[in-house]
CSV table of C-alpha atoms and ligand atoms in Angstrom, one decimal:
chain,number,residue,atom,x,y,z
B,28,UNK,CA,47.5,-48.7,22.3
B,29,UNK,CA,44.9,-47.1,20.0
B,30,UNK,CA,44.8,-50.2,17.9
B,31,UNK,CA,42.1,-51.6,15.9
B,32,UNK,CA,41.2,-54.8,17.8
B,33,UNK,CA,38.8,-57.3,16.3
B,34,UNK,CA,37.4,-60.2,18.4
B,35,UNK,CA,35.7,-63.3,16.8
B,36,UNK,CA,33.2,-65.0,19.2
B,37,UNK,CA,31.4,-63.0,21.9
B,38,UNK,CA,30.5,-65.4,24.7
B,39,UNK,CA,32.7,-66.5,27.6
B,40,UNK,CA,36.1,-65.8,26.1
B,41,UNK,CA,35.4,-63.0,23.6
B,42,UNK,CA,33.0,-60.9,25.7
B,43,UNK,CA,35.4,-61.1,28.6
B,44,UNK,CA,38.3,-59.9,26.5
B,45,UNK,CA,36.3,-56.9,25.2
B,46,UNK,CA,35.3,-56.0,28.8
B,47,UNK,CA,38.8,-56.3,30.1
B,48,UNK,CA,40.4,-54.2,27.4
B,49,UNK,CA,38.1,-51.4,28.3
B,50,UNK,CA,39.3,-51.4,31.9
B,51,UNK,CA,42.6,-49.7,30.9
B,52,UNK,CA,42.0,-48.7,27.3
B,53,UNK,CA,39.4,-46.3,26.0
B,54,UNK,CA,41.2,-45.4,22.9
B,55,UNK,CA,41.4,-48.7,20.8
B,56,UNK,CA,38.5,-49.5,18.6
B,57,UNK,CA,37.0,-52.8,19.4
B,58,UNK,CA,34.9,-54.8,16.8
B,59,UNK,CA,33.3,-58.0,18.0
B,60,UNK,CA,31.7,-60.5,15.5
B,61,UNK,CA,29.5,-63.4,16.5
B,62,UNK,CA,27.7,-65.6,14.1
B,63,UNK,CA,24.9,-66.1,16.6
B,64,UNK,CA,22.2,-63.7,17.6
B,65,UNK,CA,23.2,-63.6,21.3
B,66,UNK,CA,26.5,-62.7,23.0
B,67,UNK,CA,27.7,-63.0,26.6
B,68,UNK,CA,25.0,-65.5,27.4
B,69,UNK,CA,25.2,-68.0,30.3
B,70,UNK,CA,25.9,-71.3,28.6
B,71,UNK,CA,26.2,-73.1,31.8
B,72,UNK,CA,22.7,-72.1,32.9
B,73,UNK,CA,21.0,-73.7,29.9
B,74,UNK,CA,20.3,-77.1,31.4
B,75,UNK,CA,18.7,-75.4,34.4
B,76,UNK,CA,16.4,-73.3,32.2
B,77,UNK,CA,15.2,-76.5,30.5
B,78,UNK,CA,14.6,-78.0,34.0
B,79,UNK,CA,12.7,-75.0,35.1
B,80,UNK,CA,15.2,-74.1,37.9
B,81,UNK,CA,15.9,-70.9,36.0
B,82,UNK,CA,12.4,-69.7,35.4
B,83,UNK,CA,13.0,-67.0,32.7
B,84,UNK,CA,15.0,-67.3,29.5
B,85,UNK,CA,16.1,-63.6,29.9
B,86,UNK,CA,18.0,-64.5,33.0
B,87,UNK,CA,20.6,-66.2,30.9
B,88,UNK,CA,20.9,-63.4,28.4
B,89,UNK,CA,22.5,-60.0,28.3
B,90,UNK,CA,21.2,-57.4,25.8
B,91,UNK,CA,23.6,-56.8,22.9
B,92,UNK,CA,22.9,-53.1,22.9
B,93,UNK,CA,23.7,-52.9,26.6
B,94,UNK,CA,27.1,-54.6,26.1
B,95,UNK,CA,27.9,-52.5,23.0
B,96,UNK,CA,27.1,-49.3,24.8
B,97,UNK,CA,28.7,-50.1,28.1
B,98,UNK,CA,32.0,-51.2,26.6
B,99,UNK,CA,31.9,-49.0,23.5
B,100,UNK,CA,32.1,-51.9,21.1
B,101,UNK,CA,31.1,-52.2,17.5
B,102,UNK,CA,29.1,-55.4,18.0
B,103,UNK,CA,28.0,-57.3,14.9
B,104,UNK,CA,25.9,-60.4,15.7
B,105,UNK,CA,24.6,-62.8,13.1
B,106,UNK,CA,28.0,-62.2,11.3
B,107,UNK,CA,30.4,-65.0,10.7
B,108,UNK,CA,34.1,-64.4,10.1
B,109,UNK,CA,35.0,-66.7,7.2
B,110,UNK,CA,38.6,-65.9,6.3
B,111,UNK,CA,41.7,-64.2,7.6
B,112,UNK,CA,44.4,-62.7,5.3
B,113,UNK,CA,47.3,-62.6,7.7
B,114,UNK,CA,49.7,-60.9,5.3
B,115,UNK,CA,47.4,-57.9,4.8
B,116,UNK,CA,45.8,-58.2,8.3
B,117,UNK,CA,42.3,-58.3,6.8
B,118,UNK,CA,39.4,-60.5,7.5
B,119,UNK,CA,36.4,-61.4,5.5
B,120,UNK,CA,33.0,-61.7,7.2
B,121,UNK,CA,29.5,-62.6,6.1
B,122,UNK,CA,26.3,-61.1,7.2
B,123,UNK,CA,22.8,-61.0,5.8
B,124,UNK,CA,23.9,-58.4,3.2
B,125,UNK,CA,26.8,-60.5,1.9
B,126,UNK,CA,30.6,-60.6,2.2
B,127,UNK,CA,32.7,-57.7,3.5
B,128,UNK,CA,36.3,-57.1,4.5
B,129,UNK,CA,37.8,-55.3,7.5
B,130,UNK,CA,41.3,-54.7,8.8
B,131,UNK,CA,42.8,-55.4,12.2
B,132,UNK,CA,45.9,-54.6,14.2
B,133,UNK,CA,45.2,-57.3,16.7
B,134,UNK,CA,42.9,-60.2,16.2
B,135,UNK,CA,41.4,-62.3,19.0
B,136,UNK,CA,39.9,-65.7,18.3
B,137,UNK,CA,37.3,-67.1,20.7
B,138,UNK,CA,35.2,-69.2,18.5
B,139,UNK,CA,34.6,-71.9,21.1
B,140,UNK,CA,33.7,-75.5,20.2
B,141,UNK,CA,30.8,-77.3,18.5
B,142,UNK,CA,28.8,-80.2,19.9
B,143,UNK,CA,29.5,-83.4,18.1
B,144,UNK,CA,26.4,-84.9,16.3
B,145,UNK,CA,27.5,-88.0,14.4
B,146,UNK,CA,25.5,-88.5,11.2
B,147,UNK,CA,23.9,-91.8,12.1
B,148,UNK,CA,21.6,-93.9,9.8
B,149,UNK,CA,18.0,-93.2,10.4
B,150,UNK,CA,18.5,-90.1,12.6
B,151,UNK,CA,15.6,-87.7,12.6
B,152,UNK,CA,16.8,-84.2,13.2
B,153,UNK,CA,13.3,-83.1,14.4
B,154,UNK,CA,13.6,-85.2,17.5
B,155,UNK,CA,17.4,-85.4,18.0
B,156,UNK,CA,19.1,-82.5,19.7
B,157,UNK,CA,22.4,-81.2,21.1
B,158,UNK,CA,22.8,-78.5,23.7
B,159,UNK,CA,25.5,-76.0,23.0
B,160,UNK,CA,23.8,-72.6,22.1
B,161,UNK,CA,20.7,-70.7,22.9
B,162,UNK,CA,19.0,-71.8,19.6
B,163,UNK,CA,19.8,-75.4,20.7
B,164,UNK,CA,18.2,-74.7,24.1
B,165,UNK,CA,15.1,-73.1,22.5
B,166,UNK,CA,14.7,-76.1,20.2
B,167,UNK,CA,14.7,-78.6,23.1
B,168,UNK,CA,12.3,-76.4,25.1
B,169,UNK,CA,10.0,-76.0,22.1
B,170,UNK,CA,9.9,-79.7,21.4
B,171,UNK,CA,9.1,-80.4,25.1
B,172,UNK,CA,6.2,-77.9,25.0
B,173,UNK,CA,4.7,-78.9,21.7
B,174,UNK,CA,5.4,-82.7,21.3
B,175,UNK,CA,5.1,-83.5,25.1
B,176,UNK,CA,7.7,-86.3,25.0
B,177,UNK,CA,7.3,-88.9,27.7
B,178,UNK,CA,10.8,-90.3,27.5
B,179,UNK,CA,14.3,-89.2,26.3
B,180,UNK,CA,17.5,-91.0,25.4
B,181,UNK,CA,20.6,-89.2,26.4
B,182,UNK,CA,23.6,-90.4,24.6
B,183,UNK,CA,26.8,-89.6,26.5
B,184,UNK,CA,27.2,-89.6,30.3
B,185,UNK,CA,29.6,-86.7,30.6
B,186,UNK,CA,28.7,-83.5,32.6
B,187,UNK,CA,26.3,-82.1,30.0
B,188,UNK,CA,24.5,-85.5,29.6
B,189,UNK,CA,24.2,-85.9,33.4
B,190,UNK,CA,23.0,-82.4,34.0
B,191,UNK,CA,20.4,-82.9,31.3
B,192,UNK,CA,19.1,-86.1,32.9
B,193,UNK,CA,18.3,-84.3,36.1
B,194,UNK,CA,16.6,-81.4,34.3
B,195,UNK,CA,14.7,-83.6,31.8
B,196,UNK,CA,13.3,-85.7,34.7
B,197,UNK,CA,12.4,-82.5,36.5
B,198,UNK,CA,10.1,-81.9,33.4
B,199,UNK,CA,8.5,-85.3,34.1
B,200,UNK,CA,10.4,-87.0,31.2
B,201,UNK,CA,11.9,-90.5,31.8
B,202,UNK,CA,15.5,-90.8,30.8
B,203,UNK,CA,17.8,-93.5,29.6
B,204,UNK,CA,21.5,-92.8,29.4
B,205,UNK,CA,23.6,-94.6,26.9
B,206,UNK,CA,27.4,-94.5,26.9
B,207,UNK,CA,30.0,-96.7,25.2
B,208,UNK,CA,32.2,-96.4,28.3
B,209,UNK,CA,31.9,-98.8,31.2
B,210,UNK,CA,31.3,-96.0,33.6
B,211,UNK,CA,29.5,-92.6,33.7
B,212,UNK,CA,31.6,-89.4,33.9
B,213,UNK,CA,35.1,-90.3,32.6
B,214,UNK,CA,36.5,-87.3,34.6
B,215,UNK,CA,36.5,-89.4,37.8
B,216,UNK,CA,37.8,-92.9,38.4
B,217,UNK,CA,35.5,-95.9,38.3
B,218,UNK,CA,35.1,-96.2,42.1
B,219,UNK,CA,33.8,-92.6,42.3
B,220,UNK,CA,31.6,-93.1,39.2
B,221,UNK,CA,29.9,-96.0,40.9
B,222,UNK,CA,28.4,-93.7,43.5
B,223,UNK,CA,27.0,-91.5,40.8
B,224,UNK,CA,25.6,-94.5,39.0
B,225,UNK,CA,23.9,-95.9,42.1
B,226,UNK,CA,22.3,-92.5,42.6
B,227,UNK,CA,21.1,-92.3,39.0
B,228,UNK,CA,19.4,-95.7,39.4
B,229,UNK,CA,17.8,-94.6,42.7
B,230,UNK,CA,16.3,-91.7,40.7
B,231,UNK,CA,14.8,-94.2,38.2
B,232,UNK,CA,17.2,-93.4,35.4
B,233,UNK,CA,17.9,-96.3,33.1
B,234,UNK,CA,21.6,-96.8,32.5
B,235,UNK,CA,23.0,-98.6,29.5
B,236,UNK,CA,26.8,-98.5,29.8
B,237,UNK,CA,29.5,-100.3,27.7
B,238,UNK,CA,27.1,-99.9,24.8
B,239,UNK,CA,27.1,-97.6,21.8
B,240,UNK,CA,24.4,-96.0,19.6
B,241,UNK,CA,24.7,-97.5,16.1
B,242,UNK,CA,21.7,-96.2,14.2
B,243,UNK,CA,18.1,-95.1,14.5
B,244,UNK,CA,15.0,-96.6,13.1
B,245,UNK,CA,11.1,-96.0,13.3
B,246,UNK,CA,11.6,-92.4,12.1
B,247,UNK,CA,14.2,-91.7,14.8
B,248,UNK,CA,12.2,-93.1,17.7
B,249,UNK,CA,14.2,-96.3,18.1
B,250,UNK,CA,17.9,-96.3,19.0
B,251,UNK,CA,19.7,-99.4,17.9
B,252,UNK,CA,22.7,-100.2,20.1
B,253,UNK,CA,25.9,-102.1,19.5
B,254,UNK,CA,24.8,-104.9,21.9
B,255,UNK,CA,21.7,-105.5,19.7
B,256,UNK,CA,19.4,-103.9,22.4
B,257,UNK,CA,17.1,-101.1,21.3
B,258,UNK,CA,15.7,-98.1,23.1
B,259,UNK,CA,12.4,-96.4,22.4
B,260,UNK,CA,12.6,-92.6,22.8
B,261,UNK,CA,10.4,-89.7,22.0
B,262,UNK,CA,13.5,-87.5,21.8
B,263,UNK,CA,17.3,-88.0,21.9
B,264,UNK,CA,19.9,-85.6,23.3
B,265,UNK,CA,23.4,-86.2,21.9
B,266,UNK,CA,25.9,-85.2,24.5
B,267,UNK,CA,28.9,-87.1,23.0
B,268,UNK,CA,31.5,-84.4,23.2
B,269,UNK,CA,32.7,-81.3,21.5
B,270,UNK,CA,35.3,-80.5,18.9
B,271,UNK,CA,37.2,-77.1,18.9
B,272,UNK,CA,36.3,-74.7,16.2
B,273,UNK,CA,39.6,-74.5,14.4
B,274,UNK,CA,38.6,-74.1,10.7
B,275,UNK,CA,39.2,-70.4,10.5
B,276,UNK,CA,42.5,-70.6,12.3
B,277,UNK,CA,43.6,-73.7,10.4
B,278,UNK,CA,42.8,-72.3,7.0
B,279,UNK,CA,44.8,-69.1,7.7
B,280,UNK,CA,47.9,-71.1,8.6
B,281,UNK,CA,47.7,-70.8,12.3
B,282,UNK,CA,49.2,-73.8,14.1
B,283,UNK,CA,46.9,-76.5,15.4
B,284,UNK,CA,48.3,-78.6,18.3
B,285,UNK,CA,48.4,-82.3,19.0
B,286,UNK,CA,45.0,-82.2,20.7
B,287,UNK,CA,43.3,-80.8,17.6
B,288,UNK,CA,42.9,-77.4,19.2
B,289,UNK,CA,44.7,-74.0,18.4
B,290,UNK,CA,48.2,-73.9,19.8
B,291,UNK,CA,49.0,-70.8,21.8
B,292,UNK,CA,52.0,-69.7,24.0
B,293,UNK,CA,51.8,-68.7,27.6
B,294,UNK,CA,50.3,-65.3,26.7
B,295,UNK,CA,47.6,-66.8,24.5
B,296,UNK,CA,49.4,-65.8,21.2
B,297,UNK,CA,49.2,-68.1,18.3
B,298,UNK,CA,52.2,-68.6,16.0
B,299,UNK,CA,51.2,-65.2,14.5
B,300,UNK,CA,52.0,-62.6,17.3
B,301,UNK,CA,49.2,-60.3,16.2
B,302,UNK,CA,46.6,-63.0,16.6
B,303,UNK,CA,45.6,-64.4,20.0
B,304,UNK,CA,43.2,-67.2,20.8
B,305,UNK,CA,41.5,-68.4,24.0
B,306,UNK,CA,38.7,-70.6,25.4
B,307,UNK,CA,37.3,-73.9,24.1
B,308,UNK,CA,39.2,-73.5,20.8
B,309,UNK,CA,42.7,-73.7,22.2
B,310,UNK,CA,45.0,-76.2,23.9
B,311,UNK,CA,47.0,-75.2,26.9
B,312,UNK,CA,49.6,-77.1,29.0
B,313,UNK,CA,48.8,-79.1,32.1
B,314,UNK,CA,49.8,-77.4,35.3
B,315,UNK,CA,51.6,-80.4,36.7
B,316,UNK,CA,53.0,-82.3,33.7
B,317,UNK,CA,53.3,-79.6,31.1
B,318,UNK,CA,51.6,-81.9,28.6
B,319,UNK,CA,49.2,-80.3,26.1
B,320,UNK,CA,45.5,-80.5,27.1
B,321,UNK,CA,42.3,-79.4,25.6
B,322,UNK,CA,39.9,-78.4,28.5
B,323,UNK,CA,36.6,-76.7,27.7
B,324,UNK,CA,35.5,-74.9,30.8
B,325,UNK,CA,34.3,-71.4,31.6
B,326,UNK,CA,36.8,-70.7,34.5
B,327,UNK,CA,39.9,-71.2,32.4
B,328,UNK,CA,38.4,-69.1,29.5
B,329,UNK,CA,38.0,-66.2,31.9
B,330,UNK,CA,41.5,-66.5,33.3
B,331,UNK,CA,42.9,-66.7,29.7
B,332,UNK,CA,41.0,-63.5,28.9
B,333,UNK,CA,42.9,-61.8,31.8
B,334,UNK,CA,46.3,-63.1,30.7
B,335,UNK,CA,45.6,-62.2,27.0
B,336,UNK,CA,44.5,-58.6,27.7
B,337,UNK,CA,47.4,-58.0,30.1
B,338,UNK,CA,49.8,-59.1,27.4
B,339,UNK,CA,48.0,-57.0,24.8
B,340,UNK,CA,48.4,-54.0,27.2
B,341,UNK,CA,52.2,-54.6,27.8
B,342,UNK,CA,52.2,-56.8,30.9
B,343,UNK,CA,53.7,-60.3,30.7
B,344,UNK,CA,52.1,-62.5,33.3
B,345,UNK,CA,52.2,-66.0,31.9
B,346,UNK,CA,49.3,-68.5,32.0
B,347,UNK,CA,50.2,-70.9,34.8
B,348,UNK,CA,48.8,-74.0,33.1
B,349,UNK,CA,45.5,-75.9,33.3
B,350,UNK,CA,44.2,-78.0,36.2
B,351,UNK,CA,40.8,-78.8,34.6
B,352,UNK,CA,38.9,-78.4,37.9
B,353,UNK,CA,35.3,-79.3,37.2
B,354,UNK,CA,32.2,-79.7,39.4
B,355,UNK,CA,28.7,-80.7,38.5
B,356,UNK,CA,25.4,-81.6,40.1
B,357,UNK,CA,23.4,-84.7,39.4
B,358,UNK,CA,20.1,-84.8,41.3
B,359,UNK,CA,21.1,-84.7,45.1
B,360,UNK,CA,24.8,-85.4,44.5
B,361,UNK,CA,27.6,-83.1,43.7
B,362,UNK,CA,30.7,-84.6,42.0
B,363,UNK,CA,34.0,-83.0,41.0
B,364,UNK,CA,37.6,-83.6,40.0
B,365,UNK,CA,40.8,-81.6,39.7
B,366,UNK,CA,44.0,-82.5,37.9
B,367,UNK,CA,44.7,-86.0,36.6
B,368,UNK,CA,42.7,-89.2,37.1
B,369,UNK,CA,44.0,-92.8,37.0
B,370,UNK,CA,43.4,-93.2,33.3
B,371,UNK,CA,45.6,-90.2,32.5
B,372,UNK,CA,48.3,-91.0,35.0
B,373,UNK,CA,48.5,-94.6,33.7
B,374,UNK,CA,48.6,-93.3,30.1
B,375,UNK,CA,51.5,-91.0,31.0
B,376,UNK,CA,53.3,-93.8,32.9
B,377,UNK,CA,53.5,-91.8,36.1
B,378,UNK,CA,54.3,-93.7,39.3
B,379,UNK,CA,51.5,-92.7,41.6
B,380,UNK,CA,49.5,-94.0,44.6
B,381,UNK,CA,45.9,-93.3,45.5
B,382,UNK,CA,44.2,-92.8,48.9
B,383,UNK,CA,40.4,-92.7,49.4
B,384,UNK,CA,38.5,-91.7,52.4
B,385,UNK,CA,34.7,-91.7,53.1
B,386,UNK,CA,33.6,-89.4,55.9
B,387,UNK,CA,30.7,-87.3,57.1
B,388,UNK,CA,30.5,-83.8,55.8
B,389,UNK,CA,30.3,-82.4,59.3
B,390,UNK,CA,29.9,-83.7,62.9
B,391,UNK,CA,27.7,-86.8,63.0
B,392,UNK,CA,25.6,-85.6,65.9
B,393,UNK,CA,24.8,-82.3,64.2
B,394,UNK,CA,21.7,-82.7,61.9
B,395,UNK,CA,22.2,-83.0,58.2
B,396,UNK,CA,25.6,-84.7,58.1
B,397,UNK,CA,26.0,-86.6,54.7
B,398,UNK,CA,28.5,-89.0,53.4
B,399,UNK,CA,31.3,-87.6,51.3
B,400,UNK,CA,33.8,-89.7,49.3
B,401,UNK,CA,37.2,-88.2,48.8
B,402,UNK,CA,40.1,-89.4,46.8
B,403,UNK,CA,43.7,-88.2,46.1
B,404,UNK,CA,46.2,-89.4,43.6
B,405,UNK,CA,49.8,-88.5,44.4
B,406,UNK,CA,53.4,-89.1,43.5
B,407,UNK,CA,54.6,-92.5,44.8
B,408,UNK,CA,57.9,-91.0,45.9
B,409,UNK,CA,57.4,-87.5,47.1
B,410,UNK,CA,53.7,-87.3,47.8
B,411,UNK,CA,53.0,-84.4,45.3
B,412,UNK,CA,49.3,-84.3,44.5
B,413,UNK,CA,48.4,-85.1,40.9
B,414,UNK,CA,44.7,-85.4,41.1
B,415,UNK,CA,41.7,-85.1,43.4
B,416,UNK,CA,38.1,-86.3,43.3
B,417,UNK,CA,35.0,-85.8,45.5
B,418,UNK,CA,31.5,-87.1,45.4
B,419,UNK,CA,28.7,-86.5,48.0
B,420,UNK,CA,25.7,-84.5,48.9
B,421,UNK,CA,27.2,-81.7,51.1
B,422,UNK,CA,30.6,-80.1,51.4
B,423,UNK,CA,31.9,-81.5,48.1
B,424,UNK,CA,32.6,-78.1,46.6
B,425,UNK,CA,34.6,-76.9,49.6
B,426,UNK,CA,36.7,-80.1,49.7
B,427,UNK,CA,37.4,-80.1,46.0
B,428,UNK,CA,38.3,-76.4,46.2
B,429,UNK,CA,40.8,-77.1,49.0
B,430,UNK,CA,42.4,-79.9,47.0
B,431,UNK,CA,42.6,-77.9,43.8
B,432,UNK,CA,44.2,-75.1,45.7
B,433,UNK,CA,46.7,-77.6,47.3
B,434,UNK,CA,47.6,-78.9,43.9
B,435,UNK,CA,48.1,-75.4,42.5
B,436,UNK,CA,50.4,-74.6,45.5
B,437,UNK,CA,52.4,-77.8,44.7
B,438,UNK,CA,51.6,-79.2,48.0
B,439,UNK,CA,52.1,-82.8,49.0
B,440,UNK,CA,49.8,-85.2,50.8
B,441,UNK,CA,51.8,-84.4,53.9
B,442,UNK,CA,50.5,-80.8,53.8
B,443,UNK,CA,46.9,-82.0,53.7
B,444,UNK,CA,47.1,-83.3,57.2
B,445,UNK,CA,48.5,-79.9,58.4
B,446,UNK,CA,45.8,-77.7,56.8
B,447,UNK,CA,43.7,-75.8,59.4
B,448,UNK,CA,40.4,-75.6,57.6
B,449,UNK,CA,38.1,-74.3,60.4
B,450,UNK,CA,35.8,-76.4,62.5
B,451,UNK,CA,32.5,-76.1,64.1
B,452,UNK,CA,29.9,-79.0,64.2
B,453,UNK,CA,27.7,-77.6,61.4
B,454,UNK,CA,30.7,-77.4,59.0
B,455,UNK,CA,33.2,-80.2,59.7
B,456,UNK,CA,35.0,-82.3,62.4
B,457,UNK,CA,38.0,-81.4,64.4
B,458,UNK,CA,39.9,-83.4,61.9
B,459,UNK,CA,38.4,-82.5,58.5
B,460,UNK,CA,38.0,-85.3,56.0
B,461,UNK,CA,40.8,-83.6,54.1
B,462,UNK,CA,43.2,-84.0,57.1
B,463,UNK,CA,42.4,-87.6,57.4
B,464,UNK,CA,42.8,-88.2,53.7
B,465,UNK,CA,46.3,-86.6,54.1
B,466,UNK,CA,47.1,-88.9,57.1
B,467,UNK,CA,46.1,-91.9,55.1
B,468,UNK,CA,48.1,-90.9,52.0
B,469,UNK,CA,51.1,-90.1,54.1
B,470,UNK,CA,50.9,-93.5,55.8
B,471,UNK,CA,51.0,-95.1,52.4
B,472,UNK,CA,54.3,-93.3,51.5
B,473,UNK,CA,55.8,-94.2,54.9
B,474,UNK,CA,54.8,-97.9,54.8
C,522,FAD,P1,31.8,-70.1,23.5
C,522,FAD,O1,31.3,-69.6,24.8
C,522,FAD,O2,31.2,-71.3,22.9
C,522,FAD,O3,31.6,-68.9,22.4
C,522,FAD,C1,32.0,-69.0,21.1
C,522,FAD,C2,31.2,-68.1,20.2
C,522,FAD,O4,31.9,-67.9,19.0
C,522,FAD,C3,29.8,-68.6,19.8
C,522,FAD,O5,28.9,-67.6,20.2
C,522,FAD,C4,29.9,-68.8,18.3
C,522,FAD,O6,28.7,-68.4,17.7
C,522,FAD,C5,31.0,-67.8,17.9
C,522,FAD,N1,31.7,-68.1,16.7
C,522,FAD,C6,32.3,-69.3,16.4
C,522,FAD,N2,32.9,-69.2,15.2
C,522,FAD,C7,32.6,-67.9,14.7
C,522,FAD,C8,33.0,-67.3,13.5
C,522,FAD,N3,33.7,-67.8,12.6
C,522,FAD,N4,32.5,-66.0,13.3
C,522,FAD,C9,31.8,-65.4,14.3
C,522,FAD,N5,31.5,-66.0,15.5
C,522,FAD,C10,31.9,-67.3,15.6
C,522,FAD,N6,31.9,-74.8,31.9
C,522,FAD,C11,32.0,-74.7,33.2
C,522,FAD,O7,33.2,-74.4,33.7
C,522,FAD,N7,31.0,-75.0,34.2
C,522,FAD,C12,29.8,-75.4,33.8
C,522,FAD,O8,28.9,-75.6,34.6
C,522,FAD,C13,29.5,-75.5,32.3
C,522,FAD,N8,28.3,-75.9,31.9
C,522,FAD,C14,28.1,-75.9,30.5
C,522,FAD,C15,26.9,-76.4,30.1
C,522,FAD,C16,26.6,-76.5,28.7
C,522,FAD,C17,25.3,-76.9,28.3
C,522,FAD,C18,27.7,-76.2,27.8
C,522,FAD,C19,27.4,-76.3,26.3
C,522,FAD,C20,28.9,-75.8,28.2
C,522,FAD,C21,29.2,-75.7,29.6
C,522,FAD,N9,30.4,-75.2,30.1
C,522,FAD,C22,30.6,-75.1,31.5
C,522,FAD,C23,31.5,-74.9,29.2
C,522,FAD,C24,31.6,-73.4,29.0
C,522,FAD,O9,30.4,-72.9,28.6
C,522,FAD,C25,32.6,-73.1,27.8
C,522,FAD,O10,33.9,-73.6,28.3
C,522,FAD,C26,32.8,-71.6,27.5
C,522,FAD,O11,31.6,-71.1,27.1
C,522,FAD,C27,33.9,-71.4,26.4
C,522,FAD,O12,33.9,-70.1,26.0
C,522,FAD,P2,34.4,-69.7,24.5
C,522,FAD,O13,34.4,-68.2,24.4
C,522,FAD,O14,35.7,-70.4,24.2
C,522,FAD,O15,33.3,-70.3,23.6
């Protein structure tokens, strides 16, 4: 050990790597650069700060001095790394005083991704926002406080768009969602998305699906859509996806994969063995199919940090692959998915079947039971589980976690009916909805 380790990017991936290195290594020097002012902040909490659920901004932040002191890191914020000279193991960074160089023995890239903000005709940046960083969050909050918008257009019905709808409405701001897909939340299949759409409508959210934003007019207050419709909005939040930050890696000759993200091996090494990468900037392989995937979620970034640091410190535990298990809340509903959905399975030409089951989250006679909709996609021959989806009010997180665990353990739908998940009336039924889903799916294989 006793290396000079340099980390680029200090939020989910980078901050974790720094902390994990220090568990076993007090000798190596760690320098961490982040072009932003804050490191190790809670990205995932930002929508809830805007909605007022998290009442203090400080609750999302960790003091840079505290992190630097606790983990003995040379932490340089507001500092962007702009070039890597791999041959001489040097990098160039820029801060308020100009450009500087430093050397590294091992370099770790966790530069994340950037929110897409297409340059559309007539767009007014003062009232058009994205949400990817603390300054983005502050800008939205400031606009709400000073301009008192009455309505908001949210372009993109993925999880950030949907989380924002709930939180903007919590501030008394009427929302319209616009998405060029025919359904919300591409992560789940259309039948599950319908449940979410009905719930959004019940919450007075206007849904404009199968329609795209083409341009703005009226100083950015009118959104003109492909269909010819227009939407008036005091503010617009663009939640149309992200792109991995690969410029630095690409310009230094590191390999970029077919998904457009940095290519790494099972130990998070790039094609340069002294440069590792992790998080939203990389692609990994799907747990089941081995196909390359770009998944931008906090859980995988944390696991990748563990694999990476182990490798750096001489242990070779490979990354098992990505499942892409995701869950989100939209008003009173929770919805989640793990593995592959129908669109992906069709694209890959995999022969699969699907079973769905709607049940109560716990015994019907015990107060508070709520409907839960479960679905499993599985191999048409051997029943191996490829994907799972769950939508409902109560017990969604538990069922999704069980199904994701079953997928990781390479279980089949036959195993689902055998699982003993624990029953008492407040929690489940003697046959848990997961068991019944398993019986249904197994029946389809035997038929
Ligand atoms: P980031 O956390 O984005 O960190 C990258 C850092 O690198 C940034 O601070 C950036 O300033 C810095 N950087 C980039 N380039 C340079 C450079 N050249 N020099 C110096 N610094 C640089 N995931 C979930 O699993 N669950 C959720 O509920 C969830 N909610 C989310 C809500 C929102 C609003 C957003 C935006 C994301 C959410 N995510 C969620 C995704 C999750 O936050 C990311 O997957 C995770 O933060 C990725 O970590 P990372 O280290 O790869 O990148």
